[in-house]
XYZ file of C-alpha atoms in Angstrom:
438
model
C 2.919 -1.857 15.641
C 3.138 -0.774 19.266
C 6.489 0.722 20.275
C 8.908 -1.689 21.929
C 11.810 0.309 23.297
C 15.376 -0.983 23.196
C 17.922 1.279 24.899
C 20.538 2.808 22.606
C 23.720 3.975 24.385
C 24.378 6.570 21.654
C 21.001 8.259 22.092
C 19.824 8.643 25.669
C 16.087 9.030 26.225
C 15.170 9.096 22.542
C 11.954 7.063 22.101
C 12.006 7.343 18.299
C 15.417 5.686 17.945
C 14.748 3.176 20.713
C 11.577 2.056 18.887
C 13.517 1.116 15.738
C 14.556 -2.523 15.252
C 18.150 -3.207 16.340
C 20.801 -2.934 13.651
C 21.654 -6.282 12.074
C 24.943 -7.477 10.634
C 26.633 -10.633 9.389
C 24.621 -13.780 8.825
C 21.589 -12.382 10.658
C 21.327 -9.558 8.139
C 21.796 -11.814 5.110
C 19.168 -14.273 6.275
C 16.728 -11.446 7.002
C 17.168 -9.981 3.508
C 17.210 -13.196 1.479
C 14.074 -14.705 -0.059
C 14.451 -18.440 -0.722
C 11.294 -20.010 -2.207
C 10.876 -23.724 -1.405
C 12.087 -26.198 -4.024
C 12.242 -29.978 -4.375
C 13.607 -32.202 -7.129
C 10.205 -33.875 -7.282
C 8.747 -30.605 -8.573
C 10.123 -31.559 -11.997
C 7.713 -34.521 -12.040
C 4.631 -32.342 -11.634
C 2.154 -31.621 -14.414
C 2.966 -29.053 -17.102
C 0.509 -26.542 -15.652
C 1.888 -26.839 -12.148
C 5.484 -26.476 -13.296
C 4.647 -23.371 -15.333
C 3.130 -21.836 -12.216
C 6.160 -22.776 -10.120
C 8.395 -20.871 -12.530
C 7.387 -17.694 -10.692
C 9.893 -18.779 -8.014
C 12.565 -17.288 -10.278
C 11.012 -13.868 -9.728
C 10.419 -14.405 -6.008
C 14.006 -15.488 -5.277
C 16.149 -12.698 -3.857
C 19.892 -12.927 -3.308
C 21.317 -10.078 -1.188
C 24.365 -8.623 -2.916
C 26.818 -5.923 -1.880
C 24.414 -3.191 -3.071
C 21.747 -4.462 -0.677
C 24.143 -4.417 2.258
C 25.283 -0.896 1.406
C 21.668 0.259 1.244
C 20.844 -1.266 4.603
C 23.729 0.565 6.287
C 22.866 3.875 4.618
C 19.154 3.662 5.390
C 19.644 2.725 9.027
C 22.129 5.521 9.706
C 19.944 8.007 7.785
C 16.981 7.182 10.023
C 19.146 7.472 13.106
C 20.442 10.857 12.017
C 16.922 12.147 11.463
C 15.558 10.877 14.757
C 18.698 11.985 16.571
C 17.346 15.540 16.240
C 14.122 14.567 18.000
C 13.353 14.648 21.702
C 10.161 14.800 23.704
C 10.807 18.386 24.773
C 11.973 19.705 21.396
C 8.884 18.446 19.579
C 6.505 20.887 21.275
C 8.714 23.856 20.355
C 9.098 22.617 16.764
C 5.341 22.227 16.348
C 4.669 25.717 17.695
C 7.295 27.234 15.402
C 5.868 25.397 12.408
C 2.326 26.518 13.192
C 3.438 30.150 13.526
C 5.428 29.925 10.294
C 2.406 28.659 8.352
C 0.419 31.673 9.579
C 3.152 34.174 8.815
C 4.015 34.935 12.440
C 7.529 33.523 12.489
C 10.648 33.643 10.424
C 11.618 30.594 8.420
C 14.401 28.668 10.055
C 16.133 25.376 9.490
C 15.046 22.678 11.923
C 18.152 20.735 11.067
C 19.040 18.928 7.887
C 18.505 15.226 7.442
C 20.970 12.801 5.927
C 20.392 12.853 2.171
C 21.975 10.379 -0.234
C 21.377 9.004 -3.696
C 21.362 5.524 -5.190
C 22.167 5.553 -8.895
C 22.338 2.451 -11.060
C 21.523 1.165 -14.520
C 17.989 -0.002 -15.303
C 17.252 -3.570 -14.217
C 20.002 -3.655 -11.600
C 17.479 -4.192 -8.800
C 17.643 -0.861 -6.961
C 13.928 -0.740 -6.155
C 13.858 -4.425 -5.199
C 16.837 -3.979 -2.881
C 15.118 -0.998 -1.269
C 11.953 -3.016 -0.824
C 13.834 -5.838 0.882
C 15.728 -3.464 3.185
C 12.637 -1.462 4.128
C 10.693 -4.660 4.830
C 12.843 -5.042 7.952
C 11.199 -1.939 9.453
C 7.607 -1.441 10.593
C 5.879 1.247 8.557
C 3.983 2.708 11.523
C 4.967 2.671 15.200
C 2.440 3.746 17.828
C 3.737 5.372 21.024
C 1.549 5.523 24.139
C 3.884 5.546 27.131
C 7.595 6.155 27.605
C 9.471 5.726 30.891
C 6.220 5.705 32.839
C 4.874 8.910 31.273
C 2.054 9.242 28.764
C 3.473 9.744 25.285
C 0.894 9.584 22.524
C 2.123 9.895 18.955
C 2.824 7.791 15.907
C 6.068 7.354 14.037
C 6.480 6.561 10.331
C 10.026 5.247 9.821
C 9.850 5.524 6.026
C 7.712 6.552 3.070
C 8.291 5.550 -0.560
C 7.035 7.716 -3.423
C 7.848 7.939 -7.106
C 8.937 11.057 -8.934
C 5.975 12.198 -11.094
C 6.506 11.718 -14.823
C 6.604 15.502 -15.297
C 8.556 16.170 -12.064
C 5.607 18.113 -10.658
C 6.275 19.278 -7.101
C 2.569 19.545 -6.331
C 1.913 15.996 -7.562
C 4.752 14.686 -5.378
C 3.416 16.457 -2.282
C -0.094 15.129 -2.892
C 1.331 11.633 -3.309
C 3.154 11.967 0.027
C -0.125 13.053 1.622
C -1.899 10.059 0.099
C 0.722 7.647 1.468
C 0.380 9.124 4.960
C -3.441 9.041 4.749
C -3.403 5.344 3.823
C -1.169 4.526 6.804
C -2.765 6.457 9.666
C -6.212 7.423 8.384
C -5.687 11.188 8.007
C -7.191 13.329 5.233
C -4.223 15.472 4.219
C -4.679 14.959 0.471
C -8.435 15.559 0.523
C -8.004 18.754 2.536
C -5.244 20.047 0.246
C -7.339 19.409 -2.874
C -10.496 20.962 -1.446
C -8.708 24.128 -0.307
C -6.764 24.523 -3.589
C -3.583 25.476 -1.784
C -0.721 27.092 -3.661
C 2.651 25.389 -4.066
C 4.271 27.696 -1.494
C 1.638 26.883 1.107
C 1.825 23.169 0.318
C 5.588 23.175 0.789
C 5.342 24.924 4.179
C 2.524 22.615 5.209
C 4.503 19.552 4.140
C 7.391 20.453 6.450
C 4.956 20.550 9.351
C 3.175 17.319 8.403
C 6.451 15.417 7.979
C 7.575 16.633 11.384
C 4.348 15.942 13.272
C 4.166 12.402 11.880
C 7.824 11.728 12.701
C 8.820 10.490 9.252
C 12.405 9.253 9.390
C 13.197 8.596 5.739
C 11.572 9.694 2.497
C 12.527 7.478 -0.462
C 12.006 9.123 -3.850
C 12.252 6.565 -6.645
C 12.568 7.112 -10.411
C 14.375 10.418 -9.897
C 15.611 10.313 -13.500
C 12.178 11.694 -14.486
C 13.435 15.169 -13.563
C 15.859 14.995 -16.494
C 12.890 15.086 -18.888
C 11.525 18.343 -17.489
C 12.237 20.876 -20.221
C 11.365 24.135 -18.452
C 14.081 24.086 -15.786
C 15.853 20.763 -16.289
C 14.722 19.479 -12.885
C 16.666 22.053 -10.858
C 13.472 23.426 -9.296
C 12.531 19.928 -8.163
C 15.945 19.419 -6.567
C 15.712 22.802 -4.831
C 12.401 21.665 -3.350
C 14.076 18.542 -1.962
C 16.864 20.632 -0.435
C 14.219 22.849 1.203
C 12.437 19.775 2.550
C 15.647 18.292 3.963
C 16.514 21.557 5.718
C 12.998 22.579 6.731
C 11.578 19.283 7.991
C 14.811 17.613 9.047
C 13.820 14.430 7.241
C 16.397 12.178 5.610
C 15.889 11.672 1.875
C 17.027 8.775 -0.310
C 16.935 9.543 -4.046
C 16.938 6.617 -6.459
C 17.421 6.800 -10.206
C 19.316 5.769 -13.313
C 22.604 7.369 -14.453
C 20.605 9.901 -16.464
C 19.850 11.790 -13.243
C 23.567 12.468 -12.748
C 23.408 14.981 -15.598
C 21.009 17.084 -13.521
C 22.633 16.552 -10.140
C 26.014 17.687 -11.407
C 24.649 20.929 -12.849
C 24.365 22.571 -9.465
C 26.888 22.110 -6.672
C 24.313 22.793 -3.950
C 22.243 19.839 -5.088
C 25.189 17.593 -5.904
C 26.780 17.947 -2.472
C 23.510 16.956 -0.818
C 23.041 13.891 -2.993
C 26.387 12.160 -2.725
C 25.840 8.476 -2.419
C 26.075 5.099 -4.091
C 26.647 4.742 -7.824
C 26.485 1.267 -9.372
C 27.151 -0.167 -12.793
C 26.039 -3.617 -13.928
C 27.456 -6.657 -12.155
C 30.902 -7.694 -13.398
C 31.427 -11.280 -14.459
C 32.915 -12.351 -11.159
C 31.924 -14.231 -8.015
C 28.994 -11.953 -7.226
C 27.332 -12.601 -10.584
C 28.168 -16.306 -10.223
C 26.496 -16.319 -6.803
C 23.295 -14.849 -8.244
C 23.335 -17.150 -11.273
C 23.797 -20.305 -9.201
C 20.977 -19.269 -6.919
C 18.574 -18.822 -9.840
C 19.841 -21.933 -11.634
C 18.733 -24.023 -8.674
C 15.075 -23.530 -9.671
C 14.791 -25.904 -12.624
C 11.329 -27.189 -13.478
C 12.094 -28.973 -16.742
C 11.870 -32.759 -16.473
C 15.618 -33.145 -17.005
C 18.106 -31.177 -14.920
C 20.935 -29.338 -16.663
C 24.353 -28.666 -15.160
C 25.641 -25.108 -15.329
C 28.890 -25.230 -17.307
C 31.427 -22.375 -17.433
C 30.708 -21.952 -21.172
C 26.971 -21.568 -20.533
C 27.580 -19.211 -17.600
C 29.788 -16.971 -19.765
C 27.187 -16.975 -22.539
C 24.477 -15.941 -20.067
C 26.651 -13.098 -18.850
C 27.297 -11.848 -22.373
C 23.578 -11.888 -23.149
C 22.510 -10.220 -19.895
C 25.578 -8.073 -19.157
C 25.156 -8.720 -15.448
C 21.661 -7.188 -15.235
C 19.719 -9.295 -12.676
C 16.300 -8.437 -14.111
C 17.260 -9.596 -17.609
C 18.941 -12.715 -16.235
C 15.857 -13.849 -14.307
C 13.587 -13.158 -17.289
C 15.839 -15.114 -19.640
C 15.929 -18.119 -17.304
C 12.158 -17.932 -16.869
C 11.342 -17.728 -20.567
C 13.861 -20.401 -21.552
C 12.335 -22.881 -19.099
C 8.816 -21.973 -20.161
C 9.689 -22.540 -23.810
C 11.450 -25.860 -23.071
C 8.420 -27.097 -21.126
C 5.848 -26.013 -23.716
C 7.651 -27.400 -26.794
C 8.361 -30.738 -25.095
C 12.156 -30.566 -25.065
C 12.135 -30.498 -21.252
C 15.826 -29.603 -21.044
C 17.821 -26.390 -21.006
C 20.580 -25.906 -23.563
C 22.182 -23.116 -25.547
C 19.671 -23.467 -28.382
C 16.740 -22.960 -26.004
C 18.367 -19.879 -24.461
C 19.123 -18.369 -27.887
C 15.536 -18.905 -28.999
C 14.084 -17.505 -25.760
C 16.273 -14.404 -25.967
C 15.258 -13.673 -29.566
C 11.583 -14.335 -28.897
C 11.156 -12.587 -25.538
C 14.058 -10.186 -25.004
C 14.881 -8.899 -28.462
C 13.643 -5.444 -27.448
C 16.505 -5.081 -24.960
C 19.201 -6.365 -27.331
C 20.197 -2.836 -28.345
C 20.468 -1.849 -24.673
C 22.622 -4.918 -24.020
C 24.838 -4.106 -26.994
C 25.392 -0.575 -25.687
C 26.357 -1.925 -22.265
C 28.744 -4.497 -23.703
C 30.544 -1.767 -25.631
C 31.279 0.176 -22.447
C 33.746 -0.799 -19.752
C 32.253 -1.512 -16.340
C 32.589 1.455 -14.025
C 33.760 0.465 -10.575
C 31.420 1.288 -7.751
C 31.989 4.793 -6.487
C 32.608 5.107 -2.790
C 30.175 7.171 -0.828
C 31.436 10.478 0.408
C 30.149 12.151 3.537
C 26.680 13.551 2.780
C 25.820 17.176 3.310
C 24.034 17.840 6.543
C 22.620 21.261 7.145
C 23.204 23.084 10.383
C 21.342 21.425 13.217
C 20.068 22.567 16.584
C 21.436 19.409 18.156
C 25.034 18.348 18.485
C 26.279 16.164 15.646
C 26.932 12.597 16.681
C 29.201 9.998 15.186
C 27.028 7.131 14.075
C 28.873 3.828 13.865
C 28.585 1.794 10.736
C 27.327 -1.733 10.895
C 30.175 -4.236 10.640
C 29.024 -5.140 7.148
C 32.376 -6.487 6.046
C 33.921 -7.816 9.237
C 35.473 -10.906 7.701
C 38.409 -11.998 5.626
C 37.737 -10.863 2.086
C 37.720 -13.398 -0.682
C 39.353 -11.980 -3.830
C 36.966 -11.099 -6.612
C 33.818 -10.388 -4.584
C 33.022 -6.657 -4.409
C 33.405 -5.393 -0.884
C 34.801 -8.720 0.235
C 32.769 -11.740 1.148
C 32.546 -15.479 1.091
C 29.896 -18.000 0.161
C 27.672 -19.366 2.894
C 25.687 -22.417 1.881
C 22.168 -21.839 3.155
C 20.509 -25.196 3.800
C 17.078 -25.684 2.290
C 14.458 -27.853 3.993
C 14.384 -30.067 0.894
C 16.929 -31.654 -1.398
C 18.231 -29.975 -4.525
C 20.727 -30.862 -7.230
C 21.893 -27.532 -8.478
C 25.057 -27.278 -6.372
C 28.016 -29.252 -5.215
C 26.475 -29.918 -1.826
C 23.139 -31.685 -1.954
C 20.220 -29.515 -0.880
C 22.179 -26.307 -0.332
C 21.834 -22.898 -1.908
C 24.622 -20.252 -1.899
C 23.923 -17.014 -0.073
C 26.323 -14.086 0.205
C 27.622 -14.192 3.751
C 28.963 -11.292 5.751
């Protein structure tokens, strides 16, 4: 994508921030994040094979919830904080300092820490999916050629997503970052690193330079709980590497994992204070879960439609414990079973059978969740930001909750009925699907 600059009054003459898409809020943000596959009542009259294929709509449907909105705000401000340290004139000095450092002719110094935060939630909550939806609103590569009438040739990578290696290997993570960059802009960082057999120390110093020269705004590290399985140092060495990267390259880092990673993060204050962020439990049985359930319930491909009763909704919550991934799989498998055995209608017996047949392996996990009280979402505290060579700026939050709150919906909110291009029967208003509205 070629850079299209939009002036930002908070950051004068900053091409990297001006090239980012404008910050969204309210209905515009919800509609941008939502994925609403097409549906028509006549789909239930299709052949068995066609209806089984259409069941994949249950996996394609995406309902933005409060977690998604929180992530969008955090990611946007994290990118802004990172690029707020950049300027056309400072880049030349930073590149020269990095080159000298790699050759041992300069002292190591902090370029300026990025905005680091963590996203912790139970398995199946939809953390990775929410990240994918949020990041889809940004171009992955922006090409700069001219800025304010002057030649300005460089490329900008707003975000990179990598997964924590199964053994929490720092070298494997760095090589994966190189591979992601190579696939985007055609460089050969990974091939060069492998052929030269560089040590970890050299790779780390080189990575700081490569992140800086490619103007990476946010590094998302998923599956961070893998560091908890590292026996030698319990993952502390991996976290220290991330702290060094945040300080040395000035990149913002988003760390995503399950609650197991909290055991490691809380062992060391230096790491914990740099990874404050969003902690989520499963969805409570309230309006937010009801919103998701009604959205998925709309996609019925059995020949006979079934109304969603309060008794059935409560049963589905007990069996899924508010885990979106398990809910969508249960609805998918129940419909598939009802279509294949000829019953062509959803009822409690079909759901019980589908759960036992297809989701029995997670029953122990569900039982453990049901025995624990739901932990309320922890508010995000101000993240640690290392000393910077530029003046700190106050970055305004998006007006994500600028409306009268409706009791029971986390963070406030109301239901906006999003009109589909075709008729449906799943809701009170014909042909309308509920979407969380800001």
